[in-house]
PDB file of C-alpha atoms in Angstrom:
ATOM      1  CA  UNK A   1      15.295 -25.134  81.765  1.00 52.00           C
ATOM      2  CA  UNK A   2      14.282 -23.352  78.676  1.00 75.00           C
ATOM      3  CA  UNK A   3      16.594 -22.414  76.409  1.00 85.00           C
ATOM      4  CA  UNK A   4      16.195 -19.636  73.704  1.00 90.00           C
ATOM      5  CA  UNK A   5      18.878 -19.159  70.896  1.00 91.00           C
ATOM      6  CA  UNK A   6      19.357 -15.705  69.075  1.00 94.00           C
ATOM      7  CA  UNK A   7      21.403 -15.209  65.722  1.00 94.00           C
ATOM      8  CA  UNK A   8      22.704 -12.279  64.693  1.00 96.00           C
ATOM      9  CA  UNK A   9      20.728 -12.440  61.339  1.00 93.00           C
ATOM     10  CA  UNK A  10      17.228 -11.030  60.816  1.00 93.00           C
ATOM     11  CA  UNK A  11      14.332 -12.509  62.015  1.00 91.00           C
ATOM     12  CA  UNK A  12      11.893 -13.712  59.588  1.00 87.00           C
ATOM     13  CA  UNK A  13       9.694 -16.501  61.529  1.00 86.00           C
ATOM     14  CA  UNK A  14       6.345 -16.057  61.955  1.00 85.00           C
ATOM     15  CA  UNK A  15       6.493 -16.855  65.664  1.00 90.00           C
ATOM     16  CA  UNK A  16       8.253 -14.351  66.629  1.00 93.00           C
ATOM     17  CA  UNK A  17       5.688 -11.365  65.362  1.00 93.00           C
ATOM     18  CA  UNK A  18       2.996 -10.515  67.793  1.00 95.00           C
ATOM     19  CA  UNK A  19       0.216  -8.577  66.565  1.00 94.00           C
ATOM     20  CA  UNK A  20      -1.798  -6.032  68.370  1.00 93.00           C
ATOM     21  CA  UNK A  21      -5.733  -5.026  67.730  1.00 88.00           C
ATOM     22  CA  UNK A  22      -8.416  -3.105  69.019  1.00 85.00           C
ATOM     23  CA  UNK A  23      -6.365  -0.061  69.800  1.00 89.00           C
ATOM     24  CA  UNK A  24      -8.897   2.951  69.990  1.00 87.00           C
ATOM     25  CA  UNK A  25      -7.810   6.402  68.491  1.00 88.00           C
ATOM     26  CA  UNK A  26      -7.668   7.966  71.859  1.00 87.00           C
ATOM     27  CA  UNK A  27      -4.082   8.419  71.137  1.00 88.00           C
ATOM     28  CA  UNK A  28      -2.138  10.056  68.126  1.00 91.00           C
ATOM     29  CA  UNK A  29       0.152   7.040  66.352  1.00 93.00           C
ATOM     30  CA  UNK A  30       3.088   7.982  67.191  1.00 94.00           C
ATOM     31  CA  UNK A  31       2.286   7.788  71.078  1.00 93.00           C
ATOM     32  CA  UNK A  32       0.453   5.158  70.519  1.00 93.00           C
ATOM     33  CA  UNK A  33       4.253   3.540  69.000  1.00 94.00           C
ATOM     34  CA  UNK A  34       5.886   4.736  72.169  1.00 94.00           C
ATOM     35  CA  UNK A  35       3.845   3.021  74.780  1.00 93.00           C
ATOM     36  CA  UNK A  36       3.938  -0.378  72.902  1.00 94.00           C
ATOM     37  CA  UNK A  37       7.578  -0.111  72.762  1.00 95.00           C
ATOM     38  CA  UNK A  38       8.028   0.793  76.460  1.00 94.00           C
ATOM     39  CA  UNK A  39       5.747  -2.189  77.001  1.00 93.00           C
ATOM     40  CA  UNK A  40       6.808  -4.986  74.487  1.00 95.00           C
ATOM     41  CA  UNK A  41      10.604  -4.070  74.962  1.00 94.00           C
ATOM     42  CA  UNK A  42      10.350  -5.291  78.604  1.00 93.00           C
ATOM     43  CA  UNK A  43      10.009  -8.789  77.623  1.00 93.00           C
ATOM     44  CA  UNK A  44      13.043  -8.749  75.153  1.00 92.00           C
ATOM     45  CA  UNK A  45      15.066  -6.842  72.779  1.00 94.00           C
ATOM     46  CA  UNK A  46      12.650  -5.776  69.255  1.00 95.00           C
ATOM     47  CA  UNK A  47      13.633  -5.886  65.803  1.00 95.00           C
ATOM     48  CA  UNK A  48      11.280  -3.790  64.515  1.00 93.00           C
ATOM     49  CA  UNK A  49       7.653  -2.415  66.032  1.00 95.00           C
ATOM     50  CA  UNK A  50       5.005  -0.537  63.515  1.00 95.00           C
ATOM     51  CA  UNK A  51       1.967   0.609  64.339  1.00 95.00           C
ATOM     52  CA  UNK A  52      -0.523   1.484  61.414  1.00 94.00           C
ATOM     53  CA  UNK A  53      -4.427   2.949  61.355  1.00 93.00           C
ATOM     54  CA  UNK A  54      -7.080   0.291  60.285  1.00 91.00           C
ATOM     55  CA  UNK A  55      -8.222  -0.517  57.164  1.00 87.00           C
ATOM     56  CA  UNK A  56     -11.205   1.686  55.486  1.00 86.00           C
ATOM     57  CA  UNK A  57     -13.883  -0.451  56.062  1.00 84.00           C
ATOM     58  CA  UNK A  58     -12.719  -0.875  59.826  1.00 85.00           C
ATOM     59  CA  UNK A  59     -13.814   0.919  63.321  1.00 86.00           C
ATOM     60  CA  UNK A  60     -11.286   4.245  63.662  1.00 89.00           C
ATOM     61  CA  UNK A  61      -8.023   3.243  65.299  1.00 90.00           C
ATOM     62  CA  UNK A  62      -4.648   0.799  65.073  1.00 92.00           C
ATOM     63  CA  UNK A  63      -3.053  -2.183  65.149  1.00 92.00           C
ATOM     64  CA  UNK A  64       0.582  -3.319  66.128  1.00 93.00           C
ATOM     65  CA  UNK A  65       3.240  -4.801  64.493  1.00 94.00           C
ATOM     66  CA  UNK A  66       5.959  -5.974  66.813  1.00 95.00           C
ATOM     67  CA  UNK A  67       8.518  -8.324  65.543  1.00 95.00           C
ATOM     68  CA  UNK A  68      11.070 -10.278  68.504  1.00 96.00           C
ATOM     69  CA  UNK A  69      14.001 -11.907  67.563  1.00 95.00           C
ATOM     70  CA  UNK A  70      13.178 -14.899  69.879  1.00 93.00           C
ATOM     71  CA  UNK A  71      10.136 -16.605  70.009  1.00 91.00           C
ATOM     72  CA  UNK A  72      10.547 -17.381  73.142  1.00 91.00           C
ATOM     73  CA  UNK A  73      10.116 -13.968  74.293  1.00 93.00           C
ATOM     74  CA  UNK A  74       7.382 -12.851  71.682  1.00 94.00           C
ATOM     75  CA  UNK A  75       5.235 -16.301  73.312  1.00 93.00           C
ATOM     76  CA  UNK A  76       5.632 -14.551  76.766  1.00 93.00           C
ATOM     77  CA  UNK A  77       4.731 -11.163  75.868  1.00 95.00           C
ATOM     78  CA  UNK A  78       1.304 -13.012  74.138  1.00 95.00           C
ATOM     79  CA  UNK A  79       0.466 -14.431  76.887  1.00 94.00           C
ATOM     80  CA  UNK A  80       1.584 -11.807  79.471  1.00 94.00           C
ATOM     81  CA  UNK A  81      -0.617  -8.651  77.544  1.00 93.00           C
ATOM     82  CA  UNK A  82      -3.562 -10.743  75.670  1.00 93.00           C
ATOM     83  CA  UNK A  83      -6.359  -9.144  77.836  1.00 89.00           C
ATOM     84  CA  UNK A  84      -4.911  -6.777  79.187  1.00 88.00           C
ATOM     85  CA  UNK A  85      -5.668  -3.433  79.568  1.00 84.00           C
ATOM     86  CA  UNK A  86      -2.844  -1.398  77.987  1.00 80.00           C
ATOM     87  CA  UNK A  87      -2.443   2.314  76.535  1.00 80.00           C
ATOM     88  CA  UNK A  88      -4.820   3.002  79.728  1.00 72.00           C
ATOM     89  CA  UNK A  89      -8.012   1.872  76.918  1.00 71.00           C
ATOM     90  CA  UNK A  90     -10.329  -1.339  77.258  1.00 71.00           C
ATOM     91  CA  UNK A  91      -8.651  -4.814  77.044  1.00 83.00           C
ATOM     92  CA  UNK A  92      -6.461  -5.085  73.908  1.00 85.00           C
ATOM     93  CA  UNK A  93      -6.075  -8.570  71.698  1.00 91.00           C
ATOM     94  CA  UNK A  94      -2.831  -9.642  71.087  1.00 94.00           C
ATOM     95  CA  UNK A  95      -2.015 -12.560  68.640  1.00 94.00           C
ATOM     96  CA  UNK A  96       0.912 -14.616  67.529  1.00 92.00           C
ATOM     97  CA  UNK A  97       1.416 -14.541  64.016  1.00 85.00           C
ATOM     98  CA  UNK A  98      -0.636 -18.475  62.571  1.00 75.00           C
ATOM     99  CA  UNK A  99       0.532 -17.982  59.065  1.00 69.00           C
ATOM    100  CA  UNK A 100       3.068 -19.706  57.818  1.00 58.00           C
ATOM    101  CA  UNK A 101       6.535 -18.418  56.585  1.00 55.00           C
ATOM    102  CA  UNK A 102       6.579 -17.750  52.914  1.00 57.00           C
ATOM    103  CA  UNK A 103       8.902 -20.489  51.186  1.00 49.00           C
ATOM    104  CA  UNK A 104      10.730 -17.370  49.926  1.00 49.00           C
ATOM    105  CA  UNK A 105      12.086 -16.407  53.400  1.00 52.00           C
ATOM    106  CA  UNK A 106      11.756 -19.703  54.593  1.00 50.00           C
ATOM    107  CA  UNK A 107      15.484 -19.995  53.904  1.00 52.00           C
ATOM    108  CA  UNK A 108      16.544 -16.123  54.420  1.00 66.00           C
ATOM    109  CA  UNK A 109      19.689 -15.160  56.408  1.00 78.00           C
ATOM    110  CA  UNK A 110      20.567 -11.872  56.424  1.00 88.00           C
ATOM    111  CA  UNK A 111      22.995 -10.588  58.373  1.00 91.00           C
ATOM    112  CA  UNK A 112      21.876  -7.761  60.969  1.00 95.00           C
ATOM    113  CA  UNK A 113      23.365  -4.304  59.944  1.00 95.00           C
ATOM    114  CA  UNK A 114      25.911  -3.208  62.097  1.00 96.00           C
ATOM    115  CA  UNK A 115      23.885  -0.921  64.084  1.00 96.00           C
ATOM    116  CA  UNK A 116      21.234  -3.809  64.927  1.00 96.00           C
ATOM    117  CA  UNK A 117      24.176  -6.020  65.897  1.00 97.00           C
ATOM    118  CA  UNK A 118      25.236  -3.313  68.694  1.00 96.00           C
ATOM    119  CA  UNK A 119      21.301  -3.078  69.761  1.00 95.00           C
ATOM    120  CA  UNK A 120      21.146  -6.551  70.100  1.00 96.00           C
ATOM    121  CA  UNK A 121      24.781  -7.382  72.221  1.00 96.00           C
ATOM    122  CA  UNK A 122      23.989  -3.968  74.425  1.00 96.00           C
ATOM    123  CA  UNK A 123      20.436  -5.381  75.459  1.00 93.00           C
ATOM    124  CA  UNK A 124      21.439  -9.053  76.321  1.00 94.00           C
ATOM    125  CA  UNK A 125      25.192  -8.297  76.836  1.00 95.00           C
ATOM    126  CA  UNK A 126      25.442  -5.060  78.193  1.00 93.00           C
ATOM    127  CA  UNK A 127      27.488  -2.251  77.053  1.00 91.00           C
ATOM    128  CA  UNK A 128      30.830  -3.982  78.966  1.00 93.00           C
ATOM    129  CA  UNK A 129      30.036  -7.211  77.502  1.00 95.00           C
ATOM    130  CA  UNK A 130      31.912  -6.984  74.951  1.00 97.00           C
ATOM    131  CA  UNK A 131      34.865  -5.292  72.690  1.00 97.00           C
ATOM    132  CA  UNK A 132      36.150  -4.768  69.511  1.00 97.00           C
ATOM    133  CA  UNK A 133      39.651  -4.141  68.155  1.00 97.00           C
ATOM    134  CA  UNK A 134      41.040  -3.616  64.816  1.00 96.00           C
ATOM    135  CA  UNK A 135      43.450  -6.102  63.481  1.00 96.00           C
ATOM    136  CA  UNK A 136      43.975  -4.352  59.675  1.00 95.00           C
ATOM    137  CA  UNK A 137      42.570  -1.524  58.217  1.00 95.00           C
ATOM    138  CA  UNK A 138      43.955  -0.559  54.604  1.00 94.00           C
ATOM    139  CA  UNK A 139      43.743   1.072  51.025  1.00 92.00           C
ATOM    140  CA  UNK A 140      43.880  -1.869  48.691  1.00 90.00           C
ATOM    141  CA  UNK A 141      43.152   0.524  46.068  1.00 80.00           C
ATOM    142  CA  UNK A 142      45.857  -0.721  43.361  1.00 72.00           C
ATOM    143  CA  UNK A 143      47.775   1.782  41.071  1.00 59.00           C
ATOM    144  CA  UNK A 144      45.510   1.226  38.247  1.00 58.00           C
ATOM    145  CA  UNK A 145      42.483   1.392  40.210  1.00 53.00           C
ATOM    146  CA  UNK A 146      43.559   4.774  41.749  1.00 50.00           C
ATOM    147  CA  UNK A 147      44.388   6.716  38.580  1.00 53.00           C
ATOM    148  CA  UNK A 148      42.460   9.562  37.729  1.00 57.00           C
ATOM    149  CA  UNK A 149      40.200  10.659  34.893  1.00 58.00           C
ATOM    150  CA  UNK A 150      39.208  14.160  34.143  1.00 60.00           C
ATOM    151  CA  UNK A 151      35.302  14.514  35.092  1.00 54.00           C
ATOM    152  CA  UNK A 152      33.877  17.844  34.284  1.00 60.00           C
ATOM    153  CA  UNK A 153      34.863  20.281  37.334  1.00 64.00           C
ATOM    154  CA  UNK A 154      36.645  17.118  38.905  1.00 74.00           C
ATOM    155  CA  UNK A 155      38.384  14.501  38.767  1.00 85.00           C
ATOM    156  CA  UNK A 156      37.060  10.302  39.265  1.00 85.00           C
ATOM    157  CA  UNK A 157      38.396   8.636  41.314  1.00 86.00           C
ATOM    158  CA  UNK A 158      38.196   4.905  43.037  1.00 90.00           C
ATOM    159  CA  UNK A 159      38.954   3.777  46.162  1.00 92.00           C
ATOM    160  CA  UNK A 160      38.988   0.667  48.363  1.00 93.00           C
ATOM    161  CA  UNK A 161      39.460  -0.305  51.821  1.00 95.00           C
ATOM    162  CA  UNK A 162      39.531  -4.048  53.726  1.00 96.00           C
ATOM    163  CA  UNK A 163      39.487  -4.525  57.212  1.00 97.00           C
ATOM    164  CA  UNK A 164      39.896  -7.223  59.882  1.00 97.00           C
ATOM    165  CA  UNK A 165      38.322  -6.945  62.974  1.00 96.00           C
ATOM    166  CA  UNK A 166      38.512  -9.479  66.255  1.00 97.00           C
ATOM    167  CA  UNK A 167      34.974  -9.327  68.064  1.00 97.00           C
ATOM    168  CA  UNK A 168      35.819 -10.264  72.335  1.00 97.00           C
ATOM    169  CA  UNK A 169      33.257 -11.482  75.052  1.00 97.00           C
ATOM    170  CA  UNK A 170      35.613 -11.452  77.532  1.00 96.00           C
ATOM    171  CA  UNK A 171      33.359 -12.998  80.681  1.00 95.00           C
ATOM    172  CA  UNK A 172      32.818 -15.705  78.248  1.00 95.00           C
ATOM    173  CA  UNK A 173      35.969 -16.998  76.612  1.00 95.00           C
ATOM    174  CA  UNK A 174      35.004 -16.276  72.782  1.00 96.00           C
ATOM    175  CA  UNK A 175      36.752 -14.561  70.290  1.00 96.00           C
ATOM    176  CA  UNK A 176      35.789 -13.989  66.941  1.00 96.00           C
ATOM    177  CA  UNK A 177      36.954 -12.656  63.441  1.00 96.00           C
ATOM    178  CA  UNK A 178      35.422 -10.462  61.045  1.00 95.00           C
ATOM    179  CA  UNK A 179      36.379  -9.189  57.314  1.00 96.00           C
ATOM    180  CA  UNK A 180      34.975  -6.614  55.168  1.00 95.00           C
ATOM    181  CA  UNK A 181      36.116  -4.883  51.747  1.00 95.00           C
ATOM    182  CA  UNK A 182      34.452  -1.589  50.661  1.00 94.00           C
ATOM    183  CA  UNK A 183      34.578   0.464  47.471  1.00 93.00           C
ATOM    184  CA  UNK A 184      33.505   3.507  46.019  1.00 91.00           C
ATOM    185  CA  UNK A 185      33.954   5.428  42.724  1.00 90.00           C
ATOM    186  CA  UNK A 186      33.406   9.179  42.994  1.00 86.00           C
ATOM    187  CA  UNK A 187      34.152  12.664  41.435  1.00 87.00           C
ATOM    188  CA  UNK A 188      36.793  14.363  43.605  1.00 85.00           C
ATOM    189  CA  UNK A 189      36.971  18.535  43.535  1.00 84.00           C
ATOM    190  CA  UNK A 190      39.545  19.023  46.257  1.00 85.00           C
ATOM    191  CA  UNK A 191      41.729  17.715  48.894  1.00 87.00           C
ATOM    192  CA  UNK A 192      38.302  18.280  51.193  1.00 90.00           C
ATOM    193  CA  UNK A 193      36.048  15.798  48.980  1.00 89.00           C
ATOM    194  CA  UNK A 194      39.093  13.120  49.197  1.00 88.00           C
ATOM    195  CA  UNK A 195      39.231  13.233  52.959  1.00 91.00           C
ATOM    196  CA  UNK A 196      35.967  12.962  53.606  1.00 92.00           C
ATOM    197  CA  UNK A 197      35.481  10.247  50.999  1.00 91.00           C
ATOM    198  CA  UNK A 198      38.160   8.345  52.396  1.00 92.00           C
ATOM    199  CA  UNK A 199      36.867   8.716  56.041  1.00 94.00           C
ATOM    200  CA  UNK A 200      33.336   7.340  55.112  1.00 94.00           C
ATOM    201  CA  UNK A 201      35.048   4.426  53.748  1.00 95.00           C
ATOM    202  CA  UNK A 202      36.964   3.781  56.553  1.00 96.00           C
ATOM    203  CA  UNK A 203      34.297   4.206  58.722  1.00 96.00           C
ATOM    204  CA  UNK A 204      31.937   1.763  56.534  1.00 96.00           C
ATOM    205  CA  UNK A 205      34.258  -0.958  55.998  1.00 96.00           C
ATOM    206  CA  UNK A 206      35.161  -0.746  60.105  1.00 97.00           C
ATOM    207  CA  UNK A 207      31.102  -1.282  60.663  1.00 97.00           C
ATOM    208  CA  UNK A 208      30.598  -4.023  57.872  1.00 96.00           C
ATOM    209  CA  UNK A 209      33.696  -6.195  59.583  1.00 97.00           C
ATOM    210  CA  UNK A 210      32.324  -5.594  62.757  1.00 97.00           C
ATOM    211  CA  UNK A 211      28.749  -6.597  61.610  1.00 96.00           C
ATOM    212  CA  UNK A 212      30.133 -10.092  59.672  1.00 95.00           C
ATOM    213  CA  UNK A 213      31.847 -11.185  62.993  1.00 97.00           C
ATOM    214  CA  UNK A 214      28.728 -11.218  64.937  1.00 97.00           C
ATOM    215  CA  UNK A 215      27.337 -12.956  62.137  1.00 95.00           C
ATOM    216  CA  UNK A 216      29.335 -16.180  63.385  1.00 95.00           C
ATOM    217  CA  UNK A 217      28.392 -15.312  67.121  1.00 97.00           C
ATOM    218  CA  UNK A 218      25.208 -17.239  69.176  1.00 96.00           C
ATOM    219  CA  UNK A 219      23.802 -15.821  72.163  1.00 96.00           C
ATOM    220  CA  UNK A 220      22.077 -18.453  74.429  1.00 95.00           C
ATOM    221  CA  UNK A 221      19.544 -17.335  76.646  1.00 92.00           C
ATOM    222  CA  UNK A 222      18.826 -19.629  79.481  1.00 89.00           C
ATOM    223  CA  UNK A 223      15.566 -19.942  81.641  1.00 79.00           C
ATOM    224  CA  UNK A 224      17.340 -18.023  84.468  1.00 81.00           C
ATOM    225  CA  UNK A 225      17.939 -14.836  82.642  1.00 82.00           C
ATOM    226  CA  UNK A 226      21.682 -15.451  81.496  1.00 91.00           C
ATOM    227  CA  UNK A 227      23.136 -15.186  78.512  1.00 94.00           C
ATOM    228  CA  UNK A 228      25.704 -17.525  77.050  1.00 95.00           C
ATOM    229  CA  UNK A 229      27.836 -16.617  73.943  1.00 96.00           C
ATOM    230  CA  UNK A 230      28.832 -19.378  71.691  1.00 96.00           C
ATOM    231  CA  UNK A 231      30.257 -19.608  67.818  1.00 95.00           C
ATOM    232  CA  UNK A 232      28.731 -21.343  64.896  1.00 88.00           C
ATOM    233  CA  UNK A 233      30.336 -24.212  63.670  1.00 68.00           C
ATOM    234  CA  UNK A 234      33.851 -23.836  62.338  1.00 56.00           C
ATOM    235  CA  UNK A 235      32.258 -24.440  58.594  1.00 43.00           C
ATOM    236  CA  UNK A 236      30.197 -21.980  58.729  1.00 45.00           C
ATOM    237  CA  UNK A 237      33.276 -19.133  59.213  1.00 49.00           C
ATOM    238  CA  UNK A 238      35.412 -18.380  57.029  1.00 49.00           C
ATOM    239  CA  UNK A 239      39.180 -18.579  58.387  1.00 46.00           C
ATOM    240  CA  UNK A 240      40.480 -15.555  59.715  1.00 49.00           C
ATOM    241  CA  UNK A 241      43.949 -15.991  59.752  1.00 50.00           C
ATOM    242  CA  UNK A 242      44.292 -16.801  56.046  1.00 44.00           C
ATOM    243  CA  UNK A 243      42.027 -13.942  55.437  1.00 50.00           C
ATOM    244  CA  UNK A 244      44.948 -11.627  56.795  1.00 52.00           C
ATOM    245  CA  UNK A 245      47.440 -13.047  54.806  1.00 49.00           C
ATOM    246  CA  UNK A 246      45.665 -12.484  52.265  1.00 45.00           C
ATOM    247  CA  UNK A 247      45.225  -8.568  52.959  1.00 56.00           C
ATOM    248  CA  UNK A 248      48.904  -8.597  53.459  1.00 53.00           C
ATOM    249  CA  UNK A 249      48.920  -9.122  49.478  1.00 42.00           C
ATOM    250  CA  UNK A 250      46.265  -6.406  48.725  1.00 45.00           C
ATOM    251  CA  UNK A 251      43.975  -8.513  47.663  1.00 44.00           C
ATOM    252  CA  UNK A 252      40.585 -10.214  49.454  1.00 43.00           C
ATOM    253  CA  UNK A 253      38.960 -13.819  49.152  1.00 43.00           C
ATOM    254  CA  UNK A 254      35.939 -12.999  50.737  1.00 45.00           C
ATOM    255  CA  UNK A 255      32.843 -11.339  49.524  1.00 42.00           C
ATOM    256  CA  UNK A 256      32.887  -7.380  48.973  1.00 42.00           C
ATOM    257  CA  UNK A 257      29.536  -7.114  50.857  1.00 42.00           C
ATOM    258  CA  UNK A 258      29.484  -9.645  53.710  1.00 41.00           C
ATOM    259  CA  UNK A 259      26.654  -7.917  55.708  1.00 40.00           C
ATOM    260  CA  UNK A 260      24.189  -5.514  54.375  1.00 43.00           C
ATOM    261  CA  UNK A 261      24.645  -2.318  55.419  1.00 39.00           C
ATOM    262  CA  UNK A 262      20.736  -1.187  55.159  1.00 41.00           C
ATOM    263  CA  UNK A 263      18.040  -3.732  55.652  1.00 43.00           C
ATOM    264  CA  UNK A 264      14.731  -3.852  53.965  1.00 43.00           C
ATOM    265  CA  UNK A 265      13.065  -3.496  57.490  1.00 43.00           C
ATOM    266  CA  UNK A 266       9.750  -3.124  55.809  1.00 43.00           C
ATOM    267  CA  UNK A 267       9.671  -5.878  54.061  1.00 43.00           C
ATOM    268  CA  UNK A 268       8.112  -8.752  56.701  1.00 42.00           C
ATOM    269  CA  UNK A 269       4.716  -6.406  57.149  1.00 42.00           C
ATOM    270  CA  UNK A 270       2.757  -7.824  54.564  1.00 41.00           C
ATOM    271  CA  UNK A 271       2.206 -10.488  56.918  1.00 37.00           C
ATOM    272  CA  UNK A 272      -1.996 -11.208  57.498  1.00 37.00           C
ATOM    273  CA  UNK A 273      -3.538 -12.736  60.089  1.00 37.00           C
ATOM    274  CA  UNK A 274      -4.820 -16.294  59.470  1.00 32.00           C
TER     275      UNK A 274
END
């Protein structure tokens, strides 16, 4: 049985991009971007899909960008639409990416942002497939930290929030533990500019704890279509339970940016075909 592992991290192997040539201008670009979603999604969940008119020197028209984040599934959508006659035009070629992985993202692992992590889980978990609770949310903005400093029409002000969240797959017996710590430094005017300051934190700091406990979290995808959830290692997490004692102190031993909020999702198209 084959057996397919996805990470919550993003994907930067060349064998999961698939690109797409030969696409005649019959259709704008953006529709052109619709249809290959609506036909490369079928085969498995995307990280990222770009279509983008030829070069200069080219025949009018696109090519496709569509980046899986199993290889597994980008191999059967090759084979499955190499050939083939999609966008209702003449046969299309569709490629694996041959070149090999820069040695500079050779050992990349960035975490997926917290909205790809809930893309991800909803497509091979379903929306009921999992839940999240939180454990701790507080200010850990100290005395000091919190004191205010005249600043033109306003006053500056700094605030901080941590956060513990536990990350549940119920149908498959796994629980998991995330922590996140966010900051900001701003100009407050008002009672207004406060509250909405310290809502955005709160909100951020929910999604970045969220986002570092998928980080630990495996999904298996088996020959048959199911999905199995497993954890990394115990070395690579860091241990949850000291992490809340810790916040009980107002204070934080892990990183204050455990998963990257915005990815450079634009980054991996420079990739040519060999």
């Amino acid at each position: 049985m084959e057996v397919d592992i996805l990470e919550f991290k993003v994907p930067v192997d060349n064998n999961k991009t698939v690109f797409v040539w030969d696409i005649p201008p019959v259709l704008t670009q953006d529709k052109v971007n619709e249809q290959l979603f609506h036909i490369f999604s079928s085969f498995g969940p995307l990280y990222l899909l770009k279509v983008c008119p030829n070069a200069p020197l080219h025949p009018p028209g696109f090519y496709g960008i569509i980046k899986f984040y199993s290889a597994a599934h980008a191999a059967n959508a090759q084979k499955r639409t190499d050939g083939c006659s999609l966008l209702h035009t003449a046969a299309l070629k569709v490629k694996l990416c041959s070149k090999q992985t820069p040695h500079f993202l050779s050992g990349r692992n960035t975490p997926l942002s917290h909205a790809r992590c809930l893309e991800l889980a909803n497509h091979c978990l379903g929306f009921n497939g999992w839940t999240s609770d939180i454990i701790t949310l507080k200010e850990l903005t100290n005395e000091e930290e919190g004191e205010d400093e005249e600043d033109g029409g306003g006053v500056r002000r700094r605030m901080r929030f941590g956060c513990l969240m536990k990350l549940s797959f119920p149908q498959h017996g796994v629980t998991t533990k995330g922590a996140a710590v966010v900051e900001e430094t701003f100009t407050c005017t008002g009672p207004e500019v406060l509250l909405q300051r310290r809502c955005k934190l709160q909100r951020s700091v929910r999604e970045k704890a969220l986002a570092q406990a998928f980080s630990s979290v495996l999904l298996i995808l088996l020959g048959d279509g199911k999905v199995m959830v497993e954890l990394k290692r115990p070395s690579d997490r860091f241990e949850a339970d000291e992490t809340e004692d810790v916040l009980q102190v107002n204070e934080f031993s892990l990183s204050d940016s455990p998963a990257d909020e915005e990815e450079a999702e634009d980054e991996d198209w420079d990739l040519t075909v060999s």
